[in-house]
Amino acid sequence: MSKKIGVFVCHCGINIASNVDIEELIKYSSNLNNVIVSKDYKYMCSDNGANLIKDTIKKYKLDGIVIACCSPRMHENTFRGYVENAGINAFNLEIANIREQCSWAHDDKKRSTEKAKSLVRGAVAKARLLESLEKSTISVNPNALVIGGGISGIQTSLDLAEKGFKVYLVERTPSIGGRMAQLDKTFPTLDCSGCILTPKMMEVANNQNIELITYSEIENVDGNIGNYKVKIRKKPRYVDLDKCTGCGDCVVACRLKDRISNEFDMGLGKRSAIYIPFPQAIPMKCTVDENNCLMIKHGKCGKGPLCIEACEADAIDFSQKEEFLEIEVGVIVVATGYDLLDPSKVYEFGYSRYKNVITSMEMERLISSSGPTSGEILCPSNNKIPNSITYILCVGSRDETSCTWCCRIGCMSALKQIYLIKEKFGNKVEINISYTDIRSFGKGYEEFYRKIRGENTNFFRGKPSDVRNIQDRLKLDIFDTTTNKLFEINTDLVVLVPELIPRMDSDVFSRILHISQSSDGFYLEAHPKLRPMDTFTAGIFLAGCCQGPKDIQDSVSQASGAAGRAANILSKKELEAEPQVAIVDVENCSGCSMCISICPFNAIDLVEEKGKKQAKVIEALCKGCGACVGACPSGSMQQLGFKDKQMIPMVEETVY
Amino acid sequence: MKEEFEPNILGFLCNWCSYAGADLAGTSRIKYPPNIKSIRVMCSGRVDTVFILEALRKGADGVLIAGCHPGDCHYQSGNYKTNRRIKLLKNFLKDMGVEPERVRFEYVSASEGQKFAAVVTDFVNELKKIGPSPIKE
Ligand code: SF4
Ligand code: FES
C-alpha cells in the first residue's frame, strides 16, 4: 500500500524563512509523489504547530510525515511525540534539516532554497518506505555511579542518596574533598571552606545509601542507559581499612617523616611515606605512598618498617595487591574536576626559576591556618614576611597562544586572597594586581570587588613583562592601559593565577565513557543552554568543572541538577529502548559470520536452525550502529529505520 | 560567460560526531558552500559502499563520509572499518577510470564546526578542478 505523506515546513521565526523561500519549498514538495499535503508554520515545535501536525495527519489520514525544520538532534523526539499524539507510529517520521545545515550555513537564498528542496526530496523518498517500529523495554538498575569525590561529586551523591538510590562514589585519591578541601576561605562570603565542606564529607561517610570507594580508578565501562557494567581498579593502600583507626601513630613513626613533598600543600610542606592527606580526610585512614615507601621500592626499610612497629591495630599489610571490582548501575555522573595549568609553561613569569614566584593555590595553602606555615605568609626563599605582593591574573588564560577561555574564578579568588592578606597585615604590605579585565559576575561578587578596589590596592590593567630577580627582590614592568603609563614594580612575592584546564587524562577517559569533548578538551554537554548536565550518551551526566571552569556555587548547582537528571531515569522501572537495531533476513543469510567479527558489542550469535547456519542479533546488546549492515556481503543484515531499501532511494533522490 | 561548474556533493555524517559538527557550523553561522547535501547515519560504519556508488551513479561529483576521530567512535570502531572499506573502494574506482579523489573520508568531531566548513569548502574547490563526474547516468 502506498504511503500518504504530509510535508511540514517550519519558518523558525525568520531563522529559516529569511534564507529559504518557504512558499517555493511548499509548492515544490506538494508535487512530489505520495505527498498529499504540504503545510508551513512559523514555529512547528510550538503548541499550535503540534495541533497543526495532529489535525493534518487526522484529516488526510497520513501515514508518512516529513518535517523540514531544525536538526533532528534538536527536536526529533519532540516531533515524534507530536506524530504519536495523532495516533500514528512515531517512526514514520523523517526530518529534513533545513536550519543548521542549510539556512544558517549558507548565504545565497536561491541556492539555499534549492538545497532545501533536495533535502526534502530525499526525506520524502525515505518516508515512502518507513515502517512502524515498536519500542522494546529495558529494565533499569536503580543504582548510580558518581565518579570523583570533590564538592560536585559529593553533592550529587548526597542528593541521589537522599532520593533513596544506592550510590557508588569512586574517588581516585585516598580521600574525598577535592580542591575545595585545599582552600582556606571561599568568595564572596568568606566562609571557611573546610567548615562548610567537612560536614558534607561526614554525611557521605555516614550515609547508608553511599558506598565510598576511594583510591580507585574506573577501568572500563560497558552497557547502556539503565544497565552499565563498570570495572573498578582498587589500588593497594597497604593498609587494612577495617583495622586502621586513623590514629596517625605510623605517620609519626615513619623513617621518611617530613621528607616527602606533600601534594595537599602544593609541595610547600612535607609528609611521611605513610600518610593521611589532611586532618579532615574521609575516610580517616592511612595510605602508603608506593612511589616513596622504602619497603615497597626496595623491599626493606632499615631493620624493619617503623610503621608496622608503631601500629597497634596491626593494620599495615605490605602484601596487598590491586583488586578489581565489578558493579552494575543504571546511570553515571562524571564529576572529575579540573587540572591547573602548569605556570612554568608561561616561561616569562619565572615560576620554574624563582622560589618567590608561586601560584594562587600555593598562596591558599600559605594563608590556611592548617597549612605548612600554620597560616603565616612567608616568602619561600627566606621565610621572611613580604613587604610587597604582586598578583598576575590570567596566567595562560584568554590567550590565543595557550588557552582561549576564561577560568571564571581567577579574579575573584585573587581578590579574596588579597582581602585575607590585608586582614593579616593591614596596609603594611603593598599589593599590586595585574589584570586583563576583572570579571565579578556572580551574586555579591561585584560588591566584593569594590570593597577591595577601595582598599589601597594598586590595580594595573595590562599584561606584565617578564619577571626578573634583582638583589633578592623580583622586578617586573606593567604597562597600564587605563593610564597609558609604564609602571616599574619591585616586589617580594609574585602570585600567579593559572588557568583551569581539562584533566590530563580526559581524552582517555572520554573514550572509556564514550562521551565527547568540546574543542577546549572539557566534556561536552548535550546542549549548552537546555541540557547542560547531560552528555550525548544517554544515562551519563556531568557535574562541576569537568564540563568547564566553575566556581563552587555553580558546581554545586550543577551537581544537584545532575542528580535530578539522573534520578529521572533511576526512578523508572523500565525505559523504552531505541528500536533501530539490526535484524537478519534469515532466508538470505549464508552464515558467513562477517557481521560477527564486525560487531563491537558481541551482539550477534551464529546459530543453527534447520541444519542451516545463520546470524542472530541479540537485541538487548545491539546498540544500533549499523556497522554489520554496511559490511554484510549478501545484504541480509539490515538496520531498522536505516534499511538499504530506505537509504538507497534517499541517496538517489537527495543527490540527483 | 560560461557558468562556473558547481559540483554536487553528497555527505554521509555520523550522528554523534560529524553530524553534530555540521550542526555546530550552522549554529555558529560559519558559512560554507551549499553544494553539499548530507544524510545522517548513526555511525559512519553504516555507510555501505553501495551508497557511495549509487550516489556517484545518480549524479554526485563527490561523496564525503565523515566520522568521529580515531578512538572516539560512539560504537568504538565503526570509523576504522569504514575508512578501510573506502580505501578499497578508491582502488576500485581508479581501476574503473573514476578519480578516487571524488570520495573523501574525514574525521570531524562534534566540536569541529570550523573544520567541517573547511573540509566542505576545500572539497568543493578540489572538485571544481577535477570537473564533473564521468559516470553520471
Ligand atoms: S548494528 Fe550490528 S554491529 Fe552494530 S551493535 Fe547492532 S548487531 Fe552490532
Ligand atoms: S559514531 Fe561517529 S564514526 Fe561511529
CSV table of N, CA and C in Angstrom, one decimal, chain A residues 49-106:
chain,number,residue,atom,x,y,z
A,49,GLY,N,1.8,24.5,16.4
A,49,GLY,CA,2.4,23.6,15.4
A,49,GLY,C,2.0,22.2,15.7
A,50,ALA,N,2.1,21.8,16.9
A,50,ALA,CA,1.7,20.4,17.3
A,50,ALA,C,0.3,20.1,16.9
A,51,ASN,N,-0.6,21.1,17.1
A,51,ASN,CA,-2.0,20.9,16.7
A,51,ASN,C,-2.2,20.8,15.2
A,52,LEU,N,-1.4,21.7,14.5
A,52,LEU,CA,-1.5,21.6,13.1
A,52,LEU,C,-1.1,20.3,12.5
A,53,ILE,N,0.0,19.7,13.1
A,53,ILE,CA,0.5,18.4,12.6
A,53,ILE,C,-0.6,17.4,12.9
A,54,LYS,N,-1.1,17.4,14.1
A,54,LYS,CA,-2.1,16.4,14.5
A,54,LYS,C,-3.3,16.5,13.6
A,55,ASP,N,-3.9,17.7,13.5
A,55,ASP,CA,-5.1,17.8,12.7
A,55,ASP,C,-4.9,17.4,11.3
A,56,THR,N,-3.7,17.8,10.7
A,56,THR,CA,-3.5,17.4,9.3
A,56,THR,C,-3.3,15.9,9.1
A,57,ILE,N,-2.6,15.3,10.1
A,57,ILE,CA,-2.5,13.8,10.0
A,57,ILE,C,-3.9,13.2,10.0
A,58,LYS,N,-4.7,13.6,10.9
A,58,LYS,CA,-6.0,13.0,11.0
A,58,LYS,C,-6.9,13.3,9.8
A,59,LYS,N,-6.9,14.5,9.4
A,59,LYS,CA,-7.7,14.9,8.3
A,59,LYS,C,-7.4,14.2,7.0
A,60,TYR,N,-6.1,14.0,6.7
A,60,TYR,CA,-5.7,13.4,5.4
A,60,TYR,C,-5.3,11.9,5.6
A,61,LYS,N,-5.5,11.4,6.8
A,61,LYS,CA,-5.2,10.0,7.1
A,61,LYS,C,-3.7,9.7,6.7
A,62,LEU,N,-2.8,10.6,7.1
A,62,LEU,CA,-1.4,10.5,6.7
A,62,LEU,C,-0.8,9.3,7.4
A,63,ASP,N,0.2,8.6,6.7
A,63,ASP,CA,1.0,7.6,7.5
A,63,ASP,C,2.5,7.8,7.2
A,64,GLY,N,2.9,8.9,6.6
A,64,GLY,CA,4.3,9.2,6.5
A,64,GLY,C,4.4,10.7,6.7
A,65,ILE,N,5.4,11.1,7.5
A,65,ILE,CA,5.5,12.5,7.8
A,65,ILE,C,6.9,13.0,7.5
A,66,VAL,N,7.0,14.1,6.9
A,66,VAL,CA,8.3,14.8,6.7
A,66,VAL,C,8.2,16.2,7.3
A,67,ILE,N,9.1,16.5,8.2
A,67,ILE,CA,9.2,17.8,8.8
A,67,ILE,C,10.5,18.4,8.4
A,68,ALA,N,10.4,19.6,7.7
A,68,ALA,CA,11.6,20.3,7.4
A,68,ALA,C,11.8,21.4,8.4
A,69,CYS,N,12.8,21.3,9.2
A,69,CYS,CA,13.0,22.2,10.3
A,69,CYS,C,14.4,22.2,10.8
A,70,CYS,N,14.6,22.3,12.1
A,70,CYS,CA,16.0,22.3,12.7
A,70,CYS,C,16.5,20.9,12.7
A,71,SER,N,17.7,20.8,13.3
A,71,SER,CA,18.4,19.5,13.3
A,71,SER,C,17.6,18.4,14.0
A,72,PRO,N,17.6,17.2,13.5
A,72,PRO,CA,16.9,16.1,14.3
A,72,PRO,C,17.6,15.9,15.7
A,73,ARG,N,18.8,16.4,15.8
A,73,ARG,CA,19.4,16.3,17.1
A,73,ARG,C,18.8,17.2,18.1
A,74,MET,N,18.0,18.2,17.6
A,74,MET,CA,17.4,19.2,18.4
A,74,MET,C,16.0,18.7,18.8
A,75,HIS,N,15.1,18.4,17.7
A,75,HIS,CA,13.7,18.2,18.0
A,75,HIS,C,13.1,16.9,17.5
A,76,GLU,N,14.0,15.9,17.1
A,76,GLU,CA,13.4,14.7,16.6
A,76,GLU,C,12.4,14.1,17.6
A,77,ASN,N,12.8,14.1,18.9
A,77,ASN,CA,12.0,13.4,19.9
A,77,ASN,C,10.7,14.2,20.1
A,78,THR,N,10.8,15.6,20.1
A,78,THR,CA,9.6,16.4,20.2
A,78,THR,C,8.6,16.0,19.1
A,79,PHE,N,9.1,16.0,17.9
A,79,PHE,CA,8.2,15.7,16.8
A,79,PHE,C,7.7,14.3,16.8
A,80,ARG,N,8.5,13.4,17.2
A,80,ARG,CA,8.0,12.0,17.3
A,80,ARG,C,6.8,12.0,18.2
A,81,GLY,N,6.9,12.7,19.3
A,81,GLY,CA,5.8,12.8,20.3
A,81,GLY,C,4.5,13.4,19.6
A,82,TYR,N,4.7,14.4,18.8
A,82,TYR,CA,3.5,15.1,18.1
A,82,TYR,C,2.9,14.1,17.2
A,83,VAL,N,3.7,13.3,16.5
A,83,VAL,CA,3.2,12.4,15.5
A,83,VAL,C,2.4,11.3,16.2
A,84,GLU,N,3.0,10.8,17.3
A,84,GLU,CA,2.4,9.8,18.1
A,84,GLU,C,1.0,10.2,18.6
A,85,ASN,N,0.9,11.5,19.0
A,85,ASN,CA,-0.3,12.1,19.5
A,85,ASN,C,-1.4,12.0,18.5
A,86,ALA,N,-1.0,12.0,17.2
A,86,ALA,CA,-2.1,11.9,16.2
A,86,ALA,C,-2.4,10.4,15.9
A,87,GLY,N,-1.9,9.5,16.7
A,87,GLY,CA,-2.3,8.1,16.5
A,87,GLY,C,-1.5,7.3,15.5
A,88,ILE,N,-0.4,7.8,15.0
A,88,ILE,CA,0.4,7.0,14.1
A,88,ILE,C,1.8,6.7,14.7
A,89,ASN,N,2.4,5.7,14.3
A,89,ASN,CA,3.7,5.3,14.9
A,89,ASN,C,4.8,6.3,14.6
A,90,ALA,N,5.5,6.6,15.7
A,90,ALA,CA,6.5,7.7,15.6
A,90,ALA,C,7.6,7.5,14.6
A,91,PHE,N,7.8,6.3,14.2
A,91,PHE,CA,9.0,6.0,13.3
A,91,PHE,C,8.6,6.2,11.8
A,92,ASN,N,7.4,6.7,11.6
A,92,ASN,CA,7.1,7.1,10.2
A,92,ASN,C,7.4,8.5,10.0
A,93,LEU,N,8.3,9.1,10.8
A,93,LEU,CA,8.7,10.5,10.7
A,93,LEU,C,10.1,10.6,10.2
A,94,GLU,N,10.3,11.5,9.2
A,94,GLU,CA,11.7,11.8,8.8
A,94,GLU,C,11.9,13.3,8.8
A,95,ILE,N,13.1,13.7,9.3
A,95,ILE,CA,13.3,15.2,9.4
A,95,ILE,C,14.3,15.6,8.3
A,96,ALA,N,14.0,16.7,7.7
A,96,ALA,CA,14.9,17.4,6.8
A,96,ALA,C,15.5,18.6,7.5
A,97,ASN,N,16.8,18.6,7.7
A,97,ASN,CA,17.5,19.6,8.5
A,97,ASN,C,17.7,20.8,7.6
A,98,ILE,N,16.8,21.8,7.6
A,98,ILE,CA,17.0,22.9,6.7
A,98,ILE,C,17.4,24.2,7.5
A,99,ARG,N,17.7,24.0,8.8
A,99,ARG,CA,18.2,25.2,9.5
A,99,ARG,C,19.7,25.1,9.8
A,100,GLU,N,20.2,24.2,10.7
A,100,GLU,CA,21.6,24.2,11.0
A,100,GLU,C,22.4,23.9,9.7
A,101,GLN,N,21.9,22.9,8.9
A,101,GLN,CA,22.7,22.5,7.7
A,101,GLN,C,22.2,23.2,6.4
A,102,CYS,N,21.4,24.2,6.6
A,102,CYS,CA,21.0,24.9,5.3
A,102,CYS,C,20.9,26.4,5.5
A,103,SER,N,19.8,26.9,6.1
A,103,SER,CA,19.6,28.4,6.2
A,103,SER,C,20.7,29.1,7.0
A,104,TRP,N,21.2,28.4,8.0
A,104,TRP,CA,22.2,29.1,8.8
A,104,TRP,C,23.6,29.0,8.2
A,105,ALA,N,23.8,28.0,7.3
A,105,ALA,CA,25.2,27.7,6.9
A,105,ALA,C,25.5,28.4,5.5
A,106,HIS,N,24.5,28.9,4.9
A,106,HIS,CA,24.8,29.4,3.5
A,106,HIS,C,24.2,30.8,3.4
